[in-house]
Short mmCIF file of C-alpha atoms and ligand atoms in Angstrom, two decimals:
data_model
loop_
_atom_site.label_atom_id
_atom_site.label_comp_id
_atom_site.label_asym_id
_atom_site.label_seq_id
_atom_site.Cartn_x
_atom_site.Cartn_y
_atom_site.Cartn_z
CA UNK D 1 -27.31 -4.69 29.83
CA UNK D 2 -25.68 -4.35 26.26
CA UNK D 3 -23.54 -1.23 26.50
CA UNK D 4 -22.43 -1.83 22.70
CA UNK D 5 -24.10 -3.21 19.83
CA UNK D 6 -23.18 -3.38 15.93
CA UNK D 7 -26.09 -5.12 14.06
CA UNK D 8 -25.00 -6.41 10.61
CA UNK D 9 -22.18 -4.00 10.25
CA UNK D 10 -20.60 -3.90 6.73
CA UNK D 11 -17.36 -1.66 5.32
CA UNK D 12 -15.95 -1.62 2.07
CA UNK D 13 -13.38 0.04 0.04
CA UNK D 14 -13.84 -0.58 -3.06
CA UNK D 15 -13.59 -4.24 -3.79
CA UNK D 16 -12.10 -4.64 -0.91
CA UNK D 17 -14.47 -5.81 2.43
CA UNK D 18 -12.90 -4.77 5.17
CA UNK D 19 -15.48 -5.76 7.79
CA UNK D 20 -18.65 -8.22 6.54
CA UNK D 21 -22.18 -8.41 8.14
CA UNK D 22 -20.19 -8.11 11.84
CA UNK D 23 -22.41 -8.48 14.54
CA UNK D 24 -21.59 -7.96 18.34
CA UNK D 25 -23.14 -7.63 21.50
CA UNK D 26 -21.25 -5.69 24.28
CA UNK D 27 -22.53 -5.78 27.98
CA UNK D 28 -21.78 -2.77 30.18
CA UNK D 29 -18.63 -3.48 32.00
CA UNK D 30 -17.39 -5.81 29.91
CA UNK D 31 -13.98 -6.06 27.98
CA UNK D 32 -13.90 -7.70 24.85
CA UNK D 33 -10.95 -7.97 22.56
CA UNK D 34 -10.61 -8.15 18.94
CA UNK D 35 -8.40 -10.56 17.61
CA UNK D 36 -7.18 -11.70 14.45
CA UNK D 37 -4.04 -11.73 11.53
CA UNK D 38 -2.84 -8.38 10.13
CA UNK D 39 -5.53 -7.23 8.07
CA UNK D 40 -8.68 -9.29 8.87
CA UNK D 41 -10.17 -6.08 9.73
CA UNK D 42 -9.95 -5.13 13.79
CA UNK D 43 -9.49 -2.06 13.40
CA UNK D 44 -11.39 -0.97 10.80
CA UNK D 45 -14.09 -2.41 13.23
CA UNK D 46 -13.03 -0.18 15.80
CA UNK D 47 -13.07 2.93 13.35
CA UNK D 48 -16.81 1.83 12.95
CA UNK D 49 -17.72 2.26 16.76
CA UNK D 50 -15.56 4.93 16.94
CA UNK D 51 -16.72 6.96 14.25
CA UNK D 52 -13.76 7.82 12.36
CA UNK D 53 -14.98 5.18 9.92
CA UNK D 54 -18.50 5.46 8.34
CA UNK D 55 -20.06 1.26 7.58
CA UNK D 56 -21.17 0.96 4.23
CA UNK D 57 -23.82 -1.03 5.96
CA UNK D 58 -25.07 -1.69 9.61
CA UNK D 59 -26.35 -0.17 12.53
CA UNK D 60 -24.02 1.23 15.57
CA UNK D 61 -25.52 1.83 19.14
CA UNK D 62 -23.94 3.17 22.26
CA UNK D 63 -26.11 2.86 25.21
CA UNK D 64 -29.00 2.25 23.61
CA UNK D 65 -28.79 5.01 20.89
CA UNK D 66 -28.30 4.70 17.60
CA UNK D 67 -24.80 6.51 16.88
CA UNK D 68 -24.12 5.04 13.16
CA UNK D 69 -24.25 8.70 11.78
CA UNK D 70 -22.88 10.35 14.50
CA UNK D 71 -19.64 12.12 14.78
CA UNK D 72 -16.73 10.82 17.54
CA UNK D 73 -17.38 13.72 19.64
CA UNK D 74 -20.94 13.16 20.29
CA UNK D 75 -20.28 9.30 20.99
CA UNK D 76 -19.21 9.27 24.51
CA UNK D 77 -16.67 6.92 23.84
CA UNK D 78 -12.69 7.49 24.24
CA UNK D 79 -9.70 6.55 22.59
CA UNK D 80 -6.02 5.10 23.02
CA UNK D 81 -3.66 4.13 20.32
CA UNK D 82 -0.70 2.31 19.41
CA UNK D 83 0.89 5.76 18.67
CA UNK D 84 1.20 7.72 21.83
CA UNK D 85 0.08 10.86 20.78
CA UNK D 86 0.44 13.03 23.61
CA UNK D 87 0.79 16.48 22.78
CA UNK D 88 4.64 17.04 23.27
CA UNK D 89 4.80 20.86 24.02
CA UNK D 90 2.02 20.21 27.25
CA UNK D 91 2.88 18.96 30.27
CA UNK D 92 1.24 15.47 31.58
CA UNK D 93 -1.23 17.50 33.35
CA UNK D 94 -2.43 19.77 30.30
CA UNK D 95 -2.00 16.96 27.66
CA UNK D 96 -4.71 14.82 30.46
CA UNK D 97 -6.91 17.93 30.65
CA UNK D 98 -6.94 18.85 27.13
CA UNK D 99 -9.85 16.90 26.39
CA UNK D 100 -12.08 18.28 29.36
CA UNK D 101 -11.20 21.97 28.54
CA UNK D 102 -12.61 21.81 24.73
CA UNK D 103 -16.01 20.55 26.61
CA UNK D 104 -15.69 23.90 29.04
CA UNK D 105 -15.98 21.64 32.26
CA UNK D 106 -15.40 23.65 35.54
CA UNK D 107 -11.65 23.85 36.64
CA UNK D 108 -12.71 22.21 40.12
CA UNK D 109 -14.19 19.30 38.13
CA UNK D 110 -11.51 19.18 35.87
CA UNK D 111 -8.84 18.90 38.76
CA UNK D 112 -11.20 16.25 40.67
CA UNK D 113 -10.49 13.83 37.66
CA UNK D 114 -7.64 14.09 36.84
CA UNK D 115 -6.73 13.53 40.27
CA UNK D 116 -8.69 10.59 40.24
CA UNK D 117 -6.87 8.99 37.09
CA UNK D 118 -3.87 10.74 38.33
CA UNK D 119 -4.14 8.47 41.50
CA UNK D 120 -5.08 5.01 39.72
CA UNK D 121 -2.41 5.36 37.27
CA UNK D 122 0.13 6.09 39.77
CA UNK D 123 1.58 9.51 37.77
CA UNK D 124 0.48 12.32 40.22
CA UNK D 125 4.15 12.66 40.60
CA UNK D 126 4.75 13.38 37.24
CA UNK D 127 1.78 15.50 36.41
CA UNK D 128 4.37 18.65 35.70
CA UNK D 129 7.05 16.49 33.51
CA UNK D 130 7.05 16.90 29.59
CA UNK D 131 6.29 14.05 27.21
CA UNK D 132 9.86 14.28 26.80
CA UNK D 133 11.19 13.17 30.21
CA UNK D 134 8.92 10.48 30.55
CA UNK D 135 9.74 6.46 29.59
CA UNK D 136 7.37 4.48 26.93
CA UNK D 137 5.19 3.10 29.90
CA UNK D 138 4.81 6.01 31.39
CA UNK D 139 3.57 8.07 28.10
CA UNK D 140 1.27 5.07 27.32
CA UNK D 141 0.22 5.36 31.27
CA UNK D 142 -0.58 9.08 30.74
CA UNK D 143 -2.41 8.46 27.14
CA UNK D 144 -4.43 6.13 28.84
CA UNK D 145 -5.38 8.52 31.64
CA UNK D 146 -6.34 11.03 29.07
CA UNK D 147 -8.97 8.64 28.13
CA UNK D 148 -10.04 8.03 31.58
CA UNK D 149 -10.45 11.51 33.26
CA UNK D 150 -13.37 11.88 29.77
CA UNK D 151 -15.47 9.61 31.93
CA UNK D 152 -16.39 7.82 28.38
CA UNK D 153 -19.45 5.02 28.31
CA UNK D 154 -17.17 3.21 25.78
CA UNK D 155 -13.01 2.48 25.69
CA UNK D 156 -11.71 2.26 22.62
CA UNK D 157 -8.45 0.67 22.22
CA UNK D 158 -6.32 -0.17 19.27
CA UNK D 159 -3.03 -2.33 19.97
CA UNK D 160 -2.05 0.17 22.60
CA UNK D 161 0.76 -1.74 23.83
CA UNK D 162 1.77 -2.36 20.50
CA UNK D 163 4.90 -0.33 20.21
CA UNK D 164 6.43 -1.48 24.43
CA UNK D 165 8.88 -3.68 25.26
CA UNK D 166 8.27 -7.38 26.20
CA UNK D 167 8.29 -6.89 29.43
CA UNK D 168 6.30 -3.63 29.85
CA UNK D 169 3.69 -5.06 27.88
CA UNK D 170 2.92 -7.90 29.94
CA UNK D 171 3.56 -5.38 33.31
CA UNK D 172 1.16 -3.06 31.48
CA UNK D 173 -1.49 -6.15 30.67
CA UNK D 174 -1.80 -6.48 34.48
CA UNK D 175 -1.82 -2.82 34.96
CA UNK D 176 -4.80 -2.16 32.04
CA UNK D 177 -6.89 -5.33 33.87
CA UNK D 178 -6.47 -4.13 37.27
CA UNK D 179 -7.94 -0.13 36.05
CA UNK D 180 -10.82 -2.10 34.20
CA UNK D 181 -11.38 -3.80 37.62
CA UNK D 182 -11.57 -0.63 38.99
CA UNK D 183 -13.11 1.41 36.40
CA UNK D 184 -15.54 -1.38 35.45
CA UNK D 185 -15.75 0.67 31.81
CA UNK D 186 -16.74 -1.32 28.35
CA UNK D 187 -13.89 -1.78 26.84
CA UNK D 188 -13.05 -2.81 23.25
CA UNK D 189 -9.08 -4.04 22.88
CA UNK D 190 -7.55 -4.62 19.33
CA UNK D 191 -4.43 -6.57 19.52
CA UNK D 192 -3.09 -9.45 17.05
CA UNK D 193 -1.57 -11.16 20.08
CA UNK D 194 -3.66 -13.47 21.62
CA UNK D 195 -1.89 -13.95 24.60
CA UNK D 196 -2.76 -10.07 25.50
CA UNK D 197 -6.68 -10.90 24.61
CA UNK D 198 -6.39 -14.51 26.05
CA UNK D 199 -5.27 -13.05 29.78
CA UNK D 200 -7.41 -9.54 29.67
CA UNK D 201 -11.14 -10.17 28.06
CA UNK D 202 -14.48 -11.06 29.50
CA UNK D 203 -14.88 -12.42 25.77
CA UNK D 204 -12.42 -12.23 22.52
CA UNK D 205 -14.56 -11.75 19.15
CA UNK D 206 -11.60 -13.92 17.16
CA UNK D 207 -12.00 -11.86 12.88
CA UNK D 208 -11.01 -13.53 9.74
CA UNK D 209 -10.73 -11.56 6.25
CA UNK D 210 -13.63 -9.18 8.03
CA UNK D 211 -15.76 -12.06 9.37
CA UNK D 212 -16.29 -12.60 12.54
CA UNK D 213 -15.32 -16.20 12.93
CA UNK D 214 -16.27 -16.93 17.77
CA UNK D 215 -17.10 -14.26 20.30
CA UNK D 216 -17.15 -16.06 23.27
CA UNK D 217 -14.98 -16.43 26.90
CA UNK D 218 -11.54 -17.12 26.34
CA UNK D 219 -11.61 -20.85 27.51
CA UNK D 220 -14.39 -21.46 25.37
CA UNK D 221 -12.39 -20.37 22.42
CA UNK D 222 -9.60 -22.70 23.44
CA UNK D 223 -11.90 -25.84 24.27
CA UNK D 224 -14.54 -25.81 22.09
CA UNK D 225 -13.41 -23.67 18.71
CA UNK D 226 -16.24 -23.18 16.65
CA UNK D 227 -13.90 -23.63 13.46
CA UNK D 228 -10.10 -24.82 12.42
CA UNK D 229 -9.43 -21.26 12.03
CA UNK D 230 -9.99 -20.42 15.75
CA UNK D 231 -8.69 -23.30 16.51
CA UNK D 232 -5.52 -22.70 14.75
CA UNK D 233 -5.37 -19.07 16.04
CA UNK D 234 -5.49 -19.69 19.58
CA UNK D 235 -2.75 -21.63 21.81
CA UNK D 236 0.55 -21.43 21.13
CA UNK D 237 2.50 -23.79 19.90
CA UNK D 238 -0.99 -24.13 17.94
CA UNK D 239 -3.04 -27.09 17.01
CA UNK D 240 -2.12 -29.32 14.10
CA UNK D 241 -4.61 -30.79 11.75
CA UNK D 242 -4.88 -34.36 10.12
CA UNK D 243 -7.01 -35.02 7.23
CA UNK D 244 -8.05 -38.54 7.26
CA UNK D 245 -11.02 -40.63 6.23
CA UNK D 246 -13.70 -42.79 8.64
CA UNK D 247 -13.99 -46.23 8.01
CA UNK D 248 -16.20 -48.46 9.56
CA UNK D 249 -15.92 -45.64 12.72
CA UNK D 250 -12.39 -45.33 12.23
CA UNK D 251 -11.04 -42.23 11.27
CA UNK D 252 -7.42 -43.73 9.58
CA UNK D 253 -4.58 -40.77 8.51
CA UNK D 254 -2.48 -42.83 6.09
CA UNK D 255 0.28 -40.25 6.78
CA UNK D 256 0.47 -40.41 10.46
CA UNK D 257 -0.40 -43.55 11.04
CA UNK D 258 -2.78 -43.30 13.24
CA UNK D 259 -6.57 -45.20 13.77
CA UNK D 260 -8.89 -43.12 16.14
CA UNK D 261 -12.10 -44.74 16.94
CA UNK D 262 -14.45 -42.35 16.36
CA UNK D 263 -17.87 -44.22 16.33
CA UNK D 264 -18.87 -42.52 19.80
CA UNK D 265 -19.31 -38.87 20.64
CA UNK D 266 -20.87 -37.22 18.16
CA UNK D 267 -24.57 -36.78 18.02
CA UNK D 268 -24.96 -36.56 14.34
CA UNK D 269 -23.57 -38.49 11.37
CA UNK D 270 -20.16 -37.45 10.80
CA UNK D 271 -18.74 -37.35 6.98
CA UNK D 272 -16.25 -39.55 5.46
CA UNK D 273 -13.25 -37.16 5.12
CA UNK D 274 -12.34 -35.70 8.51
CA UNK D 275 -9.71 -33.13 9.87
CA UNK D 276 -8.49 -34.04 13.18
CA UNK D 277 -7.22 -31.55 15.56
CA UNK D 278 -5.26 -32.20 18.83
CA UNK D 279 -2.99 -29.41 20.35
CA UNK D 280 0.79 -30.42 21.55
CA UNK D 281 -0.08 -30.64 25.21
CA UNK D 282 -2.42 -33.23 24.49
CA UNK D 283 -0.01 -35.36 22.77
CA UNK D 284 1.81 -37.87 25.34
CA UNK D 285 4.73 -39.73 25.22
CA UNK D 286 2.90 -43.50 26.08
CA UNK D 287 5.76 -44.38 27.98
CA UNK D 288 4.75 -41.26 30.37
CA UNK D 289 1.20 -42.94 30.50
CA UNK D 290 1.42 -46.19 30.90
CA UNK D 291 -1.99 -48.18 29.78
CA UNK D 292 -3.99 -45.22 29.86
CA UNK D 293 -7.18 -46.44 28.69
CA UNK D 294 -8.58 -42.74 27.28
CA UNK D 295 -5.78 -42.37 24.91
CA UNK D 296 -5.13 -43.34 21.32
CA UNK D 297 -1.74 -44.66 20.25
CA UNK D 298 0.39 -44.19 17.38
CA UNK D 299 4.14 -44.44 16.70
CA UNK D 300 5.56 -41.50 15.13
CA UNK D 301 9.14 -40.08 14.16
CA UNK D 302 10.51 -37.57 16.11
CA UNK D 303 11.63 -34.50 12.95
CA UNK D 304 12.80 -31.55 14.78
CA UNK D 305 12.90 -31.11 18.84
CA UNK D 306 13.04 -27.47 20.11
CA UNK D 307 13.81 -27.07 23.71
CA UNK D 308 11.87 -24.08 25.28
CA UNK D 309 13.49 -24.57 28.89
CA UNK D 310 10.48 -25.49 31.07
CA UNK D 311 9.23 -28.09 28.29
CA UNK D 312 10.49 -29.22 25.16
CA UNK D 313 8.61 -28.65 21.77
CA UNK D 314 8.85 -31.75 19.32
CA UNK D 315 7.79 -32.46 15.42
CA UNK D 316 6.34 -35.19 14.79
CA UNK D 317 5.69 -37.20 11.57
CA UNK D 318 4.78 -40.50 9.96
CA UNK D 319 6.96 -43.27 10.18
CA UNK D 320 6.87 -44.34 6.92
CA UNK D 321 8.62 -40.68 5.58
CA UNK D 322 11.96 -39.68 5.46
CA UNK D 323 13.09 -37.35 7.73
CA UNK D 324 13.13 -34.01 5.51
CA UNK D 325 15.52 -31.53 7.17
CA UNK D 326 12.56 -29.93 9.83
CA UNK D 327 11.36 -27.34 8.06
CA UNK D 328 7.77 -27.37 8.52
CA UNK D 329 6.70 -26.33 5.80
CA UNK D 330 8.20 -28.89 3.59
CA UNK D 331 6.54 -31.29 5.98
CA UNK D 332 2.61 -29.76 5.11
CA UNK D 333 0.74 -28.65 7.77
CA UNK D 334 -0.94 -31.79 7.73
CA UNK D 335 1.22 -34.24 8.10
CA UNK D 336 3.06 -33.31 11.27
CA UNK D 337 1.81 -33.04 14.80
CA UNK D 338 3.37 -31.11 17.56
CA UNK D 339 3.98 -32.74 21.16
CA UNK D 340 5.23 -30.44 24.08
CA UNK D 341 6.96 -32.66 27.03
CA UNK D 342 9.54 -33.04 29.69
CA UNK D 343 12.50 -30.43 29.29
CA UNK D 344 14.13 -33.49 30.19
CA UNK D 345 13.12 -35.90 27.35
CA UNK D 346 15.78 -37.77 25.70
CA UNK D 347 14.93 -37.40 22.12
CA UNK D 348 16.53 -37.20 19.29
CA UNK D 349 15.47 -36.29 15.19
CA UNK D 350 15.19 -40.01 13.49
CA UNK D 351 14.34 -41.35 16.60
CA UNK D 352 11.04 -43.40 16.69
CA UNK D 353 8.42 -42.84 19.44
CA UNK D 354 5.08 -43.90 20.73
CA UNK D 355 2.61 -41.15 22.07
CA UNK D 356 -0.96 -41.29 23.13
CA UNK D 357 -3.43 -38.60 22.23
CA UNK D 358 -5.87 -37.40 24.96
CA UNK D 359 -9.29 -38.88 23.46
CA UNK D 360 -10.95 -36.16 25.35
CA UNK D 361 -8.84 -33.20 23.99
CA UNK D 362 -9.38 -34.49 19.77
CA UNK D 363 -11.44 -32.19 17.90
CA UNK D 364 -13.11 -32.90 14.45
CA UNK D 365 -13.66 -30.55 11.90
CA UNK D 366 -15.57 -30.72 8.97
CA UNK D 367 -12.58 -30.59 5.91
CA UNK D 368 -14.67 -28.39 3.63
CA UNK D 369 -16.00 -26.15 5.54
CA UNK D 370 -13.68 -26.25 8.44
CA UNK D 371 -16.66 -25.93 10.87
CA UNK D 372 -16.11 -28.02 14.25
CA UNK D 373 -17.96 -31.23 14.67
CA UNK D 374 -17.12 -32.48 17.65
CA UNK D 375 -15.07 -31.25 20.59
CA UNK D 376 -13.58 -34.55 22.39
CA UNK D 377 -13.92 -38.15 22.23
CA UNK D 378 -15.17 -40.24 25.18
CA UNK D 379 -12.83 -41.91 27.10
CA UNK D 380 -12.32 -45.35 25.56
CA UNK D 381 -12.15 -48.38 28.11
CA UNK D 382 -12.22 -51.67 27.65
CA UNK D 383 -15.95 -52.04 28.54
CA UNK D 384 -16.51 -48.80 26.50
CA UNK D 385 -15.58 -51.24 23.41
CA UNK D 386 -17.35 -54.16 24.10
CA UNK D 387 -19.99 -54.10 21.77
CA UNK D 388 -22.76 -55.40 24.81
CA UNK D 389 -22.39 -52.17 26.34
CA UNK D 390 -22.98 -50.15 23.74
CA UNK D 391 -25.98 -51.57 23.60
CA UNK D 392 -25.74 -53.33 20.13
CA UNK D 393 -26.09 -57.28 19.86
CA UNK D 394 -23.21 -59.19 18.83
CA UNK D 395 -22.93 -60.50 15.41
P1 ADP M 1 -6.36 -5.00 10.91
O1 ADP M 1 -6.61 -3.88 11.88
O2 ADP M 1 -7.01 -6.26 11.34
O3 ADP M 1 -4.90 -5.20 10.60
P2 ADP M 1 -7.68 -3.26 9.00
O4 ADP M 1 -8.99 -3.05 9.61
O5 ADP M 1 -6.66 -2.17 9.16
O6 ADP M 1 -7.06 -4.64 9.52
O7 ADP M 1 -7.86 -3.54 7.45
C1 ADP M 1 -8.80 -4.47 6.93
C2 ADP M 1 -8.72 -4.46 5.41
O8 ADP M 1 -9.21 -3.23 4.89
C3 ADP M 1 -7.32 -4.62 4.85
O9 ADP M 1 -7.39 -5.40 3.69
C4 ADP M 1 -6.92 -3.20 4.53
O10 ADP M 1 -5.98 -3.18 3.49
C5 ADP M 1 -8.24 -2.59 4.12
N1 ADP M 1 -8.30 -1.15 4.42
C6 ADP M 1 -8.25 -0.58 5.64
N2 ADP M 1 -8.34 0.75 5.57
C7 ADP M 1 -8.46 1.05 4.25
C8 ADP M 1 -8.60 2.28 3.50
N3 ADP M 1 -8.67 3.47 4.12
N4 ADP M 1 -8.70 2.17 2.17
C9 ADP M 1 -8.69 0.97 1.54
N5 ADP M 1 -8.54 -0.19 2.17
C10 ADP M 1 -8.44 -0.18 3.51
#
């Protein structure tokens, strides 16, 4: 049942539109993340359901009422932010009951939850501490619990892991999916780090400048991108891009070097000009895969190699360029692609290499638009080839 809905949701400032025409669908229980660069408009999106923003156009509903006009406090809908903003003259306990006293609940129902979210959040032992005496996780622990003892139909949560350590952050990413588990509350998540919306969301809604660019599972975003842009944005090290041209169903980057049959596998007609996609774990050193038939060769020059520990990360370019001193962006996006490998790899920068690409892991985008054409190339054996079985007569 959808829990959450903005229809055609619209908010300017001035010239400036922060979110355009976003539509989303939430189902009750579900957590979705909003992800995208610094400024493409998350939270302002957020601000929207949460009604500390009014859209200039668009339609809000929580629950199946329309809420675009409505104030935060009649929303049913709670809030935690990057900024732990605990109240720093209460203790844990009246900063967590704040919220329930200004509705005038009954003391016995007010101690029942916050008991309850006292329990799950594993701070009944610190219910009589100040703000002051407790560590970054813990204040974040006890916002959060704030915003679970209101009981809310919606979550509303902007980067609120934003301002932990490392290694909090990812303890605190298991801890927020295990209370959603539990809780089984909608939940909207703003974070710019996809790794946080990769590992917690039933579905990421991926923004660019205010436009909502794939809202879909998590996988699906990484397999099957609607667009360069997502495709760009999520994996890390990220997809690189070749612009090439198709000729006679071969798509040829003069750059790179490299031929990629691509006369099977998509359904419709594809254009001339083509950007190819592949992301470094798809790119192979061949002599790792020896005569693998669903691969596409091409001998490259190994520009900068950067080990990582459990894999190494190596630039890649054309053979037929210099090597220019590894910075990337001297290279052009374009003209590089990125292999990860064996820790263990022998290579060095000026070193030549052949790799395979993993036919079934190239995506094709459309170079104008940057909308994806086709997600993976059938495997290419020999009989694959032969012109009989592809069903065409021979010349
Ligand atoms: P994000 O959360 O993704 O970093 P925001 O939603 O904060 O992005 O901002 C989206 C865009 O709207 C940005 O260009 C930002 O400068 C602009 N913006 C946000 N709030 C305001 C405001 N109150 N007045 C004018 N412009 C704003």
């Amino acid at each position: 049942m959808t829990n959450l809905k903005l229809s055609d949701v619209t908010k300017r400032y001035s010239d400036v539109v922060a979110v355009d025409d976003m539509n989303l669908d939430v189902e009750e229980g579900e957590f979705i993340s909003l992800i995208g660069p610094s400024g493409c408009g998350k939270s302002t999106t957020l601000e929207t359901i949460s009604g500390l923003t009014k859209p200039t156009d668009g339609r809000i509903e929580i629950a199946g009422e329309d809420v675009t006009d409505a104030p935060p406090k009649d929303r049913n809908i709670a809030m935690v932010f990057q900024n732990i903003a605990l109240f720093p003259h209460m203790t844990v306990r009246e900063n967590m009951t704040f919220g329930l006293r200004l509705k005038h609940y009954e003391e016995a129902e007010i101690e029942d939850r916050l008991q309850q979210a006292a329990d799950i959040l594993q701070i009944d032992g610190m219910l009589d501490r100040m703000p002051d005496e407790l560590s970054g996780g813990q204040r974040q622990r006890v916002a959060i619990g704030r915003a679970i003892v209101m009981d809310p139909e919606v979550f509303l949560m902007d980067e609120p892991l934003a301002n932990l350590d490392a290694k909090l952050r990812v303890h605190m990413r298991t801890e927020l999916q295990r209370l959603q588990q539990t809780l089984d509350v909608t939940t909207v998540y703003v974070t710019h780090d996809q790794a946080e919306a990769m590992t917690m969301s039933d579905r990421i809604a991926i923004i660019n400048q205010g436009e909502l660019q794939q809202f879909a599972p998590p996988l699906e975003c990484y397999n099957e991108p609607a667009n360069r842009f997502v495709a760009g944005f999520i994996g890390s090290p990220s997809m690189r891009f070749v612009d090439g041209e198709v000729d006679e169903g071969t798509f040829h980057a003069a750059e790179l070097d490299l031929h990629v049959d691509v006369s099977q596998g998509s359904a419709t007609q594809l254009p001339t000009r083509l950007t190819l996609g592949i992301r470094p774990e798809d790119v192979h050193l061949a002599a790792n895969r020896p005569a693998d038939a669903g691969t596409t060769p091409a001998t490259l020059t190994v520009d900068v190699v950067q080990p990582m520990g459990d894999e190494l990360v190596v630039y890649l370019h054309g053979t037929d360029r210099d090597v220019l001193g590894g910075d990337e962006a001297s290279n052009g996006e374009t003209s590089q692609l990125l292999m990860t490998t064996d820790p263990n790899a022998n290579l060095e920068p000026g070193q030549t290499v052949d790799v395979v690409l993993d036919r079934e892991q190239i995506h094709l985008f459309d170079p104008s638009t940057g909308e994806a054409l086709v997600h993976g190339l059938p495997e290419q054996t020999d009989a694959a080839v032969a012109p009989g079985d592809r069903g065409e007569s021979t010349p």
